[in-house]
Tab-separated table of C-alpha atoms in Angstrom:
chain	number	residue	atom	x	y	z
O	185	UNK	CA	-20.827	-4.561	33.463
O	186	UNK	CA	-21.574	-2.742	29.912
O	187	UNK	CA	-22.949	-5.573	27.412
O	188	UNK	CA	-24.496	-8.246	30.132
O	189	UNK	CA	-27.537	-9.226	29.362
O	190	UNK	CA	-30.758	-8.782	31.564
O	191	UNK	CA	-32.796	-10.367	28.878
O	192	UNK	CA	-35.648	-12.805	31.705
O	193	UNK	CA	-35.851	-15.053	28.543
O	194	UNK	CA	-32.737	-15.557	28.309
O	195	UNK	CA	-31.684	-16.161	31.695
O	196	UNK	CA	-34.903	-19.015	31.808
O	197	UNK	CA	-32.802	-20.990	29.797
O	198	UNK	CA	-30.746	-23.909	30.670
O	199	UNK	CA	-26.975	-22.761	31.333
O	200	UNK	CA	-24.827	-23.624	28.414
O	201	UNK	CA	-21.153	-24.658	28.193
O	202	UNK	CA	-18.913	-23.057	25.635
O	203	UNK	CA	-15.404	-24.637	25.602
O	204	UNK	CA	-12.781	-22.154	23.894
O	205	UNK	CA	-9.478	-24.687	23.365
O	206	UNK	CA	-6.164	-21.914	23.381
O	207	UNK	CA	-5.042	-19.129	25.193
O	208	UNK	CA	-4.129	-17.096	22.842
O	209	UNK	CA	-5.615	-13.110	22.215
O	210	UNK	CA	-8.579	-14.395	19.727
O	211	UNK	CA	-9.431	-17.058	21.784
O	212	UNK	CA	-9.185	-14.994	25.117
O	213	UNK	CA	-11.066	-11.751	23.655
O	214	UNK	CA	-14.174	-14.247	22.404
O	215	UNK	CA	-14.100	-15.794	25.969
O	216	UNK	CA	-14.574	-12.214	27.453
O	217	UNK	CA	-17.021	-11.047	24.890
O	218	UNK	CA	-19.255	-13.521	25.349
O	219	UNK	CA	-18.885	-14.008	29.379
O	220	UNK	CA	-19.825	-10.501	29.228
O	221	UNK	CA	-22.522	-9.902	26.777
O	222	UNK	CA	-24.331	-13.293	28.873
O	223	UNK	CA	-23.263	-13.297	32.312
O	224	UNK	CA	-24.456	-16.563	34.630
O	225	UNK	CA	-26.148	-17.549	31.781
O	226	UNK	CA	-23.080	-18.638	30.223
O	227	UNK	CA	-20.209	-21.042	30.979
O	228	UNK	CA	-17.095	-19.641	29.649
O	229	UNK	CA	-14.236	-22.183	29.782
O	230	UNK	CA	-10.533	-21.477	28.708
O	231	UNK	CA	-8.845	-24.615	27.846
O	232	UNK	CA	-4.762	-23.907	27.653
O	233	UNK	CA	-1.673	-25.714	29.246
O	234	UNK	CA	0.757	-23.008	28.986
O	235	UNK	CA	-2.054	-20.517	31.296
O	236	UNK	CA	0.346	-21.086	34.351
O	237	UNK	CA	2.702	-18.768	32.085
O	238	UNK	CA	0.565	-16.081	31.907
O	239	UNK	CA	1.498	-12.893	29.672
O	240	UNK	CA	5.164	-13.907	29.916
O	241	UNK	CA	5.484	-16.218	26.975
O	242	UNK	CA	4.005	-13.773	24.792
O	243	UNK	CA	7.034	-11.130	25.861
O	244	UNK	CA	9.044	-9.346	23.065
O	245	UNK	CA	5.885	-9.937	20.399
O	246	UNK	CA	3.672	-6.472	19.171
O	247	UNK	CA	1.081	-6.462	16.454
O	248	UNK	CA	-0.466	-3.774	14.636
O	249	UNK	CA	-4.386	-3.468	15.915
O	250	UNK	CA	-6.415	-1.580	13.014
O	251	UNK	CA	-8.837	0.719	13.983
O	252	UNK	CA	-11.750	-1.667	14.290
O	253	UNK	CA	-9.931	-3.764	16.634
O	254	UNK	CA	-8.937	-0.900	18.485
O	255	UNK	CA	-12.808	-0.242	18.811
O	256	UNK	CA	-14.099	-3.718	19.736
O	257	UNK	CA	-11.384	-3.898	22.630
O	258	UNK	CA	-12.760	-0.028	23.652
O	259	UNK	CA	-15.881	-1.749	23.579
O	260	UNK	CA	-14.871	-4.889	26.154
O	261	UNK	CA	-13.378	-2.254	28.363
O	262	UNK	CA	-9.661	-3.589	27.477
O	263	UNK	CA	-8.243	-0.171	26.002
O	264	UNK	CA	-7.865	2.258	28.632
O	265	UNK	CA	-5.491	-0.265	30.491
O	266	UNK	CA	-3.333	-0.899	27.322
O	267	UNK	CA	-3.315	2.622	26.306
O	268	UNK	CA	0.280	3.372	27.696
O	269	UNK	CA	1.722	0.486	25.492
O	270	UNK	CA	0.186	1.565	22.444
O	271	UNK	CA	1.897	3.829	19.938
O	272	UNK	CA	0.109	4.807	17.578
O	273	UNK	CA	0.902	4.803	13.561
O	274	UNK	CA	0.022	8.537	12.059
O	275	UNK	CA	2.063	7.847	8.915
O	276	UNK	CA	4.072	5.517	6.449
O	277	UNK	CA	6.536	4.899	4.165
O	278	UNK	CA	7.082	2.315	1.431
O	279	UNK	CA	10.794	1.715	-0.513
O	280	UNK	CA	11.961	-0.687	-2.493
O	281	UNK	CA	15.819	-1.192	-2.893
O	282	UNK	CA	18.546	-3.651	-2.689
O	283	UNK	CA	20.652	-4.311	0.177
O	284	UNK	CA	23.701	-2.352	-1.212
O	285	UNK	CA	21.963	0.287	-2.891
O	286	UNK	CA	23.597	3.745	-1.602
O	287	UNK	CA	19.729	5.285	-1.536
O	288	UNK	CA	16.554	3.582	-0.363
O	289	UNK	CA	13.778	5.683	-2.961
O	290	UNK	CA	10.988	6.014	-0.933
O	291	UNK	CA	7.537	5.159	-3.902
O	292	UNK	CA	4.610	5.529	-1.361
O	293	UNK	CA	3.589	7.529	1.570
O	294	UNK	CA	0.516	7.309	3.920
O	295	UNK	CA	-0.584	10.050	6.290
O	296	UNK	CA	-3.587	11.356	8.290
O	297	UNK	CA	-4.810	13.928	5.867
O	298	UNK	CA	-7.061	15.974	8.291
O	299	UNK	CA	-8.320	18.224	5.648
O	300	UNK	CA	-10.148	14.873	4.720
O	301	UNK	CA	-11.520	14.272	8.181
O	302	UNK	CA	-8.531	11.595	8.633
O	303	UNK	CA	-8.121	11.962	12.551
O	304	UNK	CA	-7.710	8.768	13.803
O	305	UNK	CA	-4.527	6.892	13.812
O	306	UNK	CA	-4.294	4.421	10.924
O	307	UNK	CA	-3.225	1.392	13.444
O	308	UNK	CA	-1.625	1.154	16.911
O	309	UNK	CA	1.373	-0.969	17.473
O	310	UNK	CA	0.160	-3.212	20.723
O	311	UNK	CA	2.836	-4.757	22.576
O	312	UNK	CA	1.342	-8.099	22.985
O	313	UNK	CA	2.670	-8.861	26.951
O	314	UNK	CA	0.653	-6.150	28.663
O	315	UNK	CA	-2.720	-6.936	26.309
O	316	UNK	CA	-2.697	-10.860	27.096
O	317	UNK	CA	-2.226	-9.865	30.994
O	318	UNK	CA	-5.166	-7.082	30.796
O	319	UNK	CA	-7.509	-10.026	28.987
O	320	UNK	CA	-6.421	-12.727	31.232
O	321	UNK	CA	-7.612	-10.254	34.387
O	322	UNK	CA	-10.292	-8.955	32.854
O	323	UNK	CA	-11.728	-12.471	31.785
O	324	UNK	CA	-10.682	-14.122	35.561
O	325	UNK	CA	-13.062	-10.680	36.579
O	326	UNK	CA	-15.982	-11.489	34.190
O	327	UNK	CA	-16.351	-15.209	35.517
O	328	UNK	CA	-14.307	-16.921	32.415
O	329	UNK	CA	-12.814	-20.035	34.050
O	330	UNK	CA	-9.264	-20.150	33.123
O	331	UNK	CA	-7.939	-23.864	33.305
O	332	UNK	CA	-4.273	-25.011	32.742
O	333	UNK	CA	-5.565	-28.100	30.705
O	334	UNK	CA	-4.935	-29.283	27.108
O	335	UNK	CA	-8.343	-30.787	25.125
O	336	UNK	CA	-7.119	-34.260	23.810
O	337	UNK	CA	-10.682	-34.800	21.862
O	338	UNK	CA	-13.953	-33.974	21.397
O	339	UNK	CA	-16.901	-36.828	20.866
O	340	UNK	CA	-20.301	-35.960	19.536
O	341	UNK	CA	-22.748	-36.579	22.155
O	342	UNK	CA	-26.290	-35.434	22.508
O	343	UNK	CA	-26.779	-32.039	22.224
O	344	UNK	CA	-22.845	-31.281	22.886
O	345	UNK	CA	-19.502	-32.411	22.147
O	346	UNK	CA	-18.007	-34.570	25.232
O	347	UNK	CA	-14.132	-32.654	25.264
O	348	UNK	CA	-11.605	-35.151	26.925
O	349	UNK	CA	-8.808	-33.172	28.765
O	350	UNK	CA	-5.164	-34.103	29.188
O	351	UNK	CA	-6.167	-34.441	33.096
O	352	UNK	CA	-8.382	-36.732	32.483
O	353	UNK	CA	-11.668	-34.706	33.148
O	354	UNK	CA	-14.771	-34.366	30.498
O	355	UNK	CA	-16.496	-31.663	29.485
O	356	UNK	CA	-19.644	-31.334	27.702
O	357	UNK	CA	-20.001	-28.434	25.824
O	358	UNK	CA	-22.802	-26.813	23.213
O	359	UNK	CA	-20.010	-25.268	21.449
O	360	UNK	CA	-16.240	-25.648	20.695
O	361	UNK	CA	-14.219	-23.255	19.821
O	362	UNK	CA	-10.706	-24.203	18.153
O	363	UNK	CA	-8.109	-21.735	18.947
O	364	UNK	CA	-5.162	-23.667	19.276
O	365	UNK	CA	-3.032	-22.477	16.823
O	366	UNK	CA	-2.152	-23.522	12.563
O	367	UNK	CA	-1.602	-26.766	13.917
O	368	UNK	CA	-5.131	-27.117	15.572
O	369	UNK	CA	-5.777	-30.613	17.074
O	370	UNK	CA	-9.377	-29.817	17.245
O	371	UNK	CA	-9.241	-28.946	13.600
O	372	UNK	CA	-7.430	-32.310	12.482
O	373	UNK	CA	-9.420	-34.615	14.600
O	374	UNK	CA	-12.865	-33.035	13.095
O	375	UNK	CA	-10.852	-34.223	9.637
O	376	UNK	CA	-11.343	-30.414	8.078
O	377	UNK	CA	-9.301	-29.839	5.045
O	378	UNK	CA	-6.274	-27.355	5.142
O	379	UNK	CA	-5.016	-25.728	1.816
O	380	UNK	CA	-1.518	-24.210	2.336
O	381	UNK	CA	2.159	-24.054	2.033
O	382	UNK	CA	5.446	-22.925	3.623
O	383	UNK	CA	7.282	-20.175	2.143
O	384	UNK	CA	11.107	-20.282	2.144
O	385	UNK	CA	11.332	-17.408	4.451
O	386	UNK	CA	11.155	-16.850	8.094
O	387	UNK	CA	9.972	-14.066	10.259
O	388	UNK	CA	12.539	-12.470	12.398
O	389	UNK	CA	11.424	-10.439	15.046
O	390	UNK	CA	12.894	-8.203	17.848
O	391	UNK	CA	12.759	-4.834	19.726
O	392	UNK	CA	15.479	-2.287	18.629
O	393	UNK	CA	16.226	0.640	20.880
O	394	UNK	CA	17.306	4.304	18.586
O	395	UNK	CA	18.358	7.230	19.647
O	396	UNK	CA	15.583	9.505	18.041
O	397	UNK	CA	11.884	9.889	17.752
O	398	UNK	CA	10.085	8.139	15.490
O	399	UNK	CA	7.065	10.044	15.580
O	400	UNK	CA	4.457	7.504	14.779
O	401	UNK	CA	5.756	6.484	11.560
O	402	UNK	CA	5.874	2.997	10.508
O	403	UNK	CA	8.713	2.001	7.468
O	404	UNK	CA	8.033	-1.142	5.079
O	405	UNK	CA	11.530	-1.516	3.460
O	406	UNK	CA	10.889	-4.078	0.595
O	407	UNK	CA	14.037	-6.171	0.064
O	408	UNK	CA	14.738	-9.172	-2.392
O	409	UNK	CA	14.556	-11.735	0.243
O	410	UNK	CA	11.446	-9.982	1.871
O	411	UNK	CA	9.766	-7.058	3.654
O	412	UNK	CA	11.724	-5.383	6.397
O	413	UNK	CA	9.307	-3.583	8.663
O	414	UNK	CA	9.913	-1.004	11.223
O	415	UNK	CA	6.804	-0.492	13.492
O	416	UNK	CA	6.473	2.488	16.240
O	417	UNK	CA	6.365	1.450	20.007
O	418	UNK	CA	6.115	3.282	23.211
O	419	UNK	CA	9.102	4.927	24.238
O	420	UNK	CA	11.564	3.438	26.660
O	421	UNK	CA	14.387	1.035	25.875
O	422	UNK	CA	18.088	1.509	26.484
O	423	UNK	CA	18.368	4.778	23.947
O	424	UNK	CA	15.036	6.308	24.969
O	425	UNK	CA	13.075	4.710	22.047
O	426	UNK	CA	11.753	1.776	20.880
O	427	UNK	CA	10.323	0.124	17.496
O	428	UNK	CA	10.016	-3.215	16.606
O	429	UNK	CA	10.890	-4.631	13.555
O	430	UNK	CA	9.483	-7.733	11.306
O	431	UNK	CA	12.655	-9.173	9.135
O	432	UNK	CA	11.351	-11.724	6.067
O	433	UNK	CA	14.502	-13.308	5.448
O	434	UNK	CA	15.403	-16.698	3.124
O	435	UNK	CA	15.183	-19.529	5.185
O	436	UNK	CA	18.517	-20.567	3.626
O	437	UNK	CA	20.263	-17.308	4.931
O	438	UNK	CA	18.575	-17.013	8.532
O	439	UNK	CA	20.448	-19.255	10.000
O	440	UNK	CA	23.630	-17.405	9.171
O	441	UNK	CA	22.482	-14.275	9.549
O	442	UNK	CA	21.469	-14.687	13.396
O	443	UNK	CA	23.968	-17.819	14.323
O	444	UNK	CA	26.787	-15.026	14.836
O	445	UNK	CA	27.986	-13.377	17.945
O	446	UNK	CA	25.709	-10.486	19.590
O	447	UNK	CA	27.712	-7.668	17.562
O	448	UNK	CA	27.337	-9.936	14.238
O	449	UNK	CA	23.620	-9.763	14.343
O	450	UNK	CA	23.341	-5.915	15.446
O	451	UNK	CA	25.077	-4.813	12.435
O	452	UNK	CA	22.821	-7.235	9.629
O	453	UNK	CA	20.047	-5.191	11.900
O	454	UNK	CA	21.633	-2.155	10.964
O	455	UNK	CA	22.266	-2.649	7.304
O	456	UNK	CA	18.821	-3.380	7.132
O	457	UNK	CA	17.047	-0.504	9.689
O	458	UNK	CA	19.180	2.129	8.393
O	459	UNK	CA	20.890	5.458	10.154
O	460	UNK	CA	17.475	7.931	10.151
O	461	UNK	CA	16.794	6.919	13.762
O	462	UNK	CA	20.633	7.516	15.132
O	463	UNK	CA	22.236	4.515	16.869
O	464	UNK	CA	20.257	1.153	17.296
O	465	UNK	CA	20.752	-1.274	20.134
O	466	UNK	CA	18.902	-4.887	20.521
O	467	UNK	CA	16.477	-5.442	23.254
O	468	UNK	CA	16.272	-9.016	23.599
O	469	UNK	CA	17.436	-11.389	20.859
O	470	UNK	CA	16.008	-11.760	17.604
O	471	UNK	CA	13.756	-14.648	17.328
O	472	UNK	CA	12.678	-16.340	14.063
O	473	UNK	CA	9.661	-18.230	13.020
O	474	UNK	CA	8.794	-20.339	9.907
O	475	UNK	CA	6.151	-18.402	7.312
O	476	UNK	CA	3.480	-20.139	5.480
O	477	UNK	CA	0.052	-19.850	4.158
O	478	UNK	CA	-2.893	-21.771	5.186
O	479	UNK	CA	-6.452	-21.753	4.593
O	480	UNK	CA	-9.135	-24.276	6.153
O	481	UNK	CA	-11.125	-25.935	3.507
O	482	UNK	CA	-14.155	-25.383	6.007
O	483	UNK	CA	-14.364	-22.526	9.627
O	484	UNK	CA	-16.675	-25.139	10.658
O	485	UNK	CA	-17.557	-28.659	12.300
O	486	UNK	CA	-20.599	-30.533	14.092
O	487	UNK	CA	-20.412	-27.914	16.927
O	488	UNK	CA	-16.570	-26.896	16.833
O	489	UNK	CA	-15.469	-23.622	15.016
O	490	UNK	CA	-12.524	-22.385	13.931
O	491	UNK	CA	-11.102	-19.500	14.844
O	492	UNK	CA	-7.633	-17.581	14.661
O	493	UNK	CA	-4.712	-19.289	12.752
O	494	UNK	CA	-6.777	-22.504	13.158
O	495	UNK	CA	-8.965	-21.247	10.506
O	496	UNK	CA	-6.116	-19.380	8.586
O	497	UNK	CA	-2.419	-17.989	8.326
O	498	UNK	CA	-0.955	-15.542	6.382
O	499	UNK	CA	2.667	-14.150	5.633
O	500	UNK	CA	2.882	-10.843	7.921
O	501	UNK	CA	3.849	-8.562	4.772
O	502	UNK	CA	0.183	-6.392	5.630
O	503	UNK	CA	0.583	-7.207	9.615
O	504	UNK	CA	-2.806	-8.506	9.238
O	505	UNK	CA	-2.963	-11.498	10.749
O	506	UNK	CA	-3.928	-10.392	14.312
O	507	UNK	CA	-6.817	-8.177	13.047
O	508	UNK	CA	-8.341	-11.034	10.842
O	509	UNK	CA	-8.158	-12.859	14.315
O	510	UNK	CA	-10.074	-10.229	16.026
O	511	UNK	CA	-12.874	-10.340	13.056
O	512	UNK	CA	-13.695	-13.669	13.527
O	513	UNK	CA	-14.074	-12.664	17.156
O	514	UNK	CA	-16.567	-10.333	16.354
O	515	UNK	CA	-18.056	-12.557	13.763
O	516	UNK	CA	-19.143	-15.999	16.083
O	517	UNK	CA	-19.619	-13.773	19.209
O	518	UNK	CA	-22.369	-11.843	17.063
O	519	UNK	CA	-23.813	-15.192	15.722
O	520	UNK	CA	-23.197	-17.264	19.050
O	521	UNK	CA	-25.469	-14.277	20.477
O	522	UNK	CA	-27.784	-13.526	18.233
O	523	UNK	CA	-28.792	-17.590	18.665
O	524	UNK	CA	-28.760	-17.487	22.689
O	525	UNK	CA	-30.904	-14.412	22.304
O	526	UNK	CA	-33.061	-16.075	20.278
O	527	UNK	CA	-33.451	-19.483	22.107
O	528	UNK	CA	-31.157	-21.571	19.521
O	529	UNK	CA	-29.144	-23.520	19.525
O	530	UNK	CA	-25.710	-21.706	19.898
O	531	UNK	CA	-23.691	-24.851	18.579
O	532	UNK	CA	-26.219	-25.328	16.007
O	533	UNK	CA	-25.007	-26.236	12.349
O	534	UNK	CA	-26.780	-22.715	10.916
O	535	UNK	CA	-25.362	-20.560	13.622
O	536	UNK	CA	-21.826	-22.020	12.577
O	537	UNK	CA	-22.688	-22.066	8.900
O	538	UNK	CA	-23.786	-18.591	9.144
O	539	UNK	CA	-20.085	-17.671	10.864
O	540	UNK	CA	-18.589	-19.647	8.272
O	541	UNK	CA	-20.390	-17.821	5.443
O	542	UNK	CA	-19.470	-14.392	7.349
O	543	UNK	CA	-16.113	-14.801	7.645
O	544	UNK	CA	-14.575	-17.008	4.471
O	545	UNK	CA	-14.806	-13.911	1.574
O	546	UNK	CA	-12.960	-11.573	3.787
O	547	UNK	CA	-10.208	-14.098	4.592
O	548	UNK	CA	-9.556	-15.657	1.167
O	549	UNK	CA	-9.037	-12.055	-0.132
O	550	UNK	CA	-6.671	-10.911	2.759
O	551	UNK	CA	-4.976	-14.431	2.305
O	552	UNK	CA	-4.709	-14.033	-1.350
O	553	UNK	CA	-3.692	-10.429	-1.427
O	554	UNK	CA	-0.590	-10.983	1.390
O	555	UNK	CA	0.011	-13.805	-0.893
O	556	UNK	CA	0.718	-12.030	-3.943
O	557	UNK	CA	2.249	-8.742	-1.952
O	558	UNK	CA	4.872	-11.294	-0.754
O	559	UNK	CA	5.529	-12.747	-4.611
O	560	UNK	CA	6.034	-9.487	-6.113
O	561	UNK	CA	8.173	-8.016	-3.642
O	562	UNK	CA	10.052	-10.528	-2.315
O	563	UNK	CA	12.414	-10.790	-5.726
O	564	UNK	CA	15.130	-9.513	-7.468
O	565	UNK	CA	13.371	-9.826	-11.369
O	566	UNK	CA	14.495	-6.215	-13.088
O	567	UNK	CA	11.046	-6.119	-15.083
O	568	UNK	CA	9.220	-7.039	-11.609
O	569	UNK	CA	10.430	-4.279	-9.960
O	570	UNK	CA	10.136	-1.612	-12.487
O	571	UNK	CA	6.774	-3.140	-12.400
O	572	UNK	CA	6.081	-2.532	-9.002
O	573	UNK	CA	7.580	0.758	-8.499
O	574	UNK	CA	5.813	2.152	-11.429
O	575	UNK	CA	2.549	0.761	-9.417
O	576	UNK	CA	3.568	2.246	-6.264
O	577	UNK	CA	4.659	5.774	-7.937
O	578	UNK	CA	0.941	5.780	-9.083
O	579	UNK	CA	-0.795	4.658	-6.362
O	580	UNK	CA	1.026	7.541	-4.340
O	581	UNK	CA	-0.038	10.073	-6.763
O	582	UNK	CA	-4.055	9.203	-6.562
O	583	UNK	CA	-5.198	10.499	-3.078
O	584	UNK	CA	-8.619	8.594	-3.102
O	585	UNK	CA	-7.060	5.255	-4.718
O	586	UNK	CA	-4.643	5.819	-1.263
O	587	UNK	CA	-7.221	6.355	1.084
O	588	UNK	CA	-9.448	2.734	-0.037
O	589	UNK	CA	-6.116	0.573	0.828
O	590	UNK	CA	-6.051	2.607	4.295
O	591	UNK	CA	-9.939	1.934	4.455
O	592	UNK	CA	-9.270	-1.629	3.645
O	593	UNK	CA	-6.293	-2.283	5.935
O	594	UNK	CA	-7.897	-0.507	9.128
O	595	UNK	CA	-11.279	-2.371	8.719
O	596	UNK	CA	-13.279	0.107	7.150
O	597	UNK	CA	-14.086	-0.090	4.090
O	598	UNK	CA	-16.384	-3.258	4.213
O	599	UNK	CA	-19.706	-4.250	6.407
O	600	UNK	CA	-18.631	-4.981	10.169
O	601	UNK	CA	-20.107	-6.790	13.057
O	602	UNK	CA	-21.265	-5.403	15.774
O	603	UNK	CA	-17.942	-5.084	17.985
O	604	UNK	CA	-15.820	-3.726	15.120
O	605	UNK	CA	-17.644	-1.157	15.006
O	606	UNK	CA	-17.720	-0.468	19.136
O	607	UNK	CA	-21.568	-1.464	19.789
O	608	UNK	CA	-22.515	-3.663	21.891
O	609	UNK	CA	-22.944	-7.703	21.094
């Protein structure tokens, strides 16, 4: 398989257990980028109750998968399977209105500029059912054991942390890997700081069938009581197309808005989605989620790291949140290999401090730019949004200024590790 090792000094050392606690797509693509890069040389466990679910529970949810993600799951031979539920995003459009306003002024466009060399998509929308069943197969092939078991603690012991199940069995482990989520057991019990708050908005999400193409392009409709996205998928659906949309709503108003009959919710859908894509149907019911920021005060512990919304959560205003995922991914698999390669410690306190180090810079400034995206926007202030517009007019009108924040968003336009940029751990 591309990326195993056949290092001899390697393989003379004593197998190692790596414990990865969550189920989820960070925690799943790290178990598969490691299992591969070390082969029998590594234990690979997947700790996760809800397993026996498979990619169902994960139905009805997409994210948007920047170009170095795209390249790190090329990399771990994930894309070619997930190709046909990708759509790709070739352009986009920012406005910034009220509800009732008659016309929706459109301040900011992004597109490929191929006289520029621009020839990759910025993003793909990734419907997250069929990527969580192409890792769960493709980690069950690599020799990642897969175990329908929640981790209740993890001890210090010598040279590993002894990880109590919910079964009752013990593990010892050189390393372990929180990925269980912004409410993180494993991050609580290690007694690591979190710095954060909840927003008064939720995230409402669902798949909306139209009657016309969308041709790639994504819409971020900025609203007083939040972002309204519309994001490209695959076609198919009940009207021959598909996009799903990310609704910031007031917490206040939510329950209103969606507590209504079937017919009650299509048409706030409508109000808010607009009549360029013909007539809209739901696929599925809305479903909404509490926002909030988080940061941990620390990625790190005596041989547990954080990874994933453990380690962070922001508000979806960028759709970001998967692809910082995937960087820390690429970030401890690189230093997690770099040690094994170099007979260290894998668990060791500089391997994790060095992760740590690699990853903190790059989240705090996501974090804190989603942060303040979501304040300015997300408001109805008449000097805010003269403000804003005037900002957007100008970005729009400064080609190079426009083709950074694409840099930025799609992972480009800072120093990657190894997998973001489709090489080999």
């Amino acid at each position: 398989m591309d990326g195993v090792t056949t290092d001899p000094a390697e393989r003379r050392l004593p197998r190692r257990t790596i414990l990865v606690a969550g189920a989820g797509i960070p925690g799943l693509v790290l178990a598969l980028a490691l299992k591969q890069a070390h082969g029998e040389s590594l234990d690979v466990l997947v700790c996760d109750p809800a397993l026996p679910a498979g990619a169902h529970r994960h139905r009805g949810r997409a994210y948007a998968v920047a170009s170095a993600g795209r390249r790190l799951l090329t990399r771990l031979g994930l894309w070619s399977g997930i190709a046909g539920a990708a759509e790709p995003i070739r352009d986009m459009t920012i406005s910034d209105s009220r509800l009732s306003d008659p016309v929706r002024p459109v301040f900011l466009t992004f597109a490929q500029d191929a006289d520029a060399g621009e020839t990759a998509p910025f993003a793909h929308m990734v419907e997250a059912e069929p990527l969580v069943a192409a890792l769960l197969s493709a980690c069950a092939a690599a020799g990642v054991r897969l175990e329908a078991s929640g981790v209740v603690e993890a001890v210090p012991a010598v040279g590993a942390l002894s990880v109590r199940r919910d079964d009752g069995s013990v593990v010892a482990a050189c390393l372990v890997v929180a990925a269980d989520g912004a409410r993180s057991r494993l991050r609580e019990a290690a007694k690591i700081g979190w710095v954060g708050w909840s927003y008064p908005q939720v995230g409402i999400v669902a798949t909306v069938a139209h009657e016309r193409p969308h041709h790639g392009r994504a819409i971020e409709h900025f609203l007083p009581s939040g972002p309204f996205a519309i994001l490209p998928l695959v076609d198919g659906g009940s009207l021959g197309h598909r996009s799903s949309i990310v609704w910031t709503e007031r917490s206040a108003d939510a329950t209103a808005l969606l507590g209504g009959t079937d017919e009650d919710t299509l048409d706030e859908v409508e109000r808010r989605f607009g009549a360029g894509l013909g007539r809209i149907a739901l696929e599925g019911a809305p479903r909404a989620y509490p926002l909030a920021f988080g940061i941990a005060r620390a990625f790190q512990a005596e041989r547990l790291a954080l990874l994933g919304d453990a380690a962070h959560v922001i508000h979806p205003i960028a759709g970001q949140g998967l692809n910082l995922g995937l960087a820390d991914v690429a970030a401890l698999a690189e230093a997690v290999t770099d040690a094994l390669r170099l007979g260290m410690d894998p668990g060791g306190r500089d391997v994790l401090l060095a992760y740590e180090r690699s990853r903190r810079f790059d989240t705090l400034a996501m974090a804190t730019a989603t942060d303040g995206l979501n304040r300015l926007f997300s408001n109805d202030i008449l000097p805010l949004r003269l403000l804003r517009d005037l900002g957007l007019g100008l970005v729009d009108r400064l080609p190079r200024l426009k083709r950074r924040f694409i840099g930025q968003a799609s992972g480009e336009a800072k120093a990657l590790p190894r997998l973001l940029r489709g090489e080999p751990l």
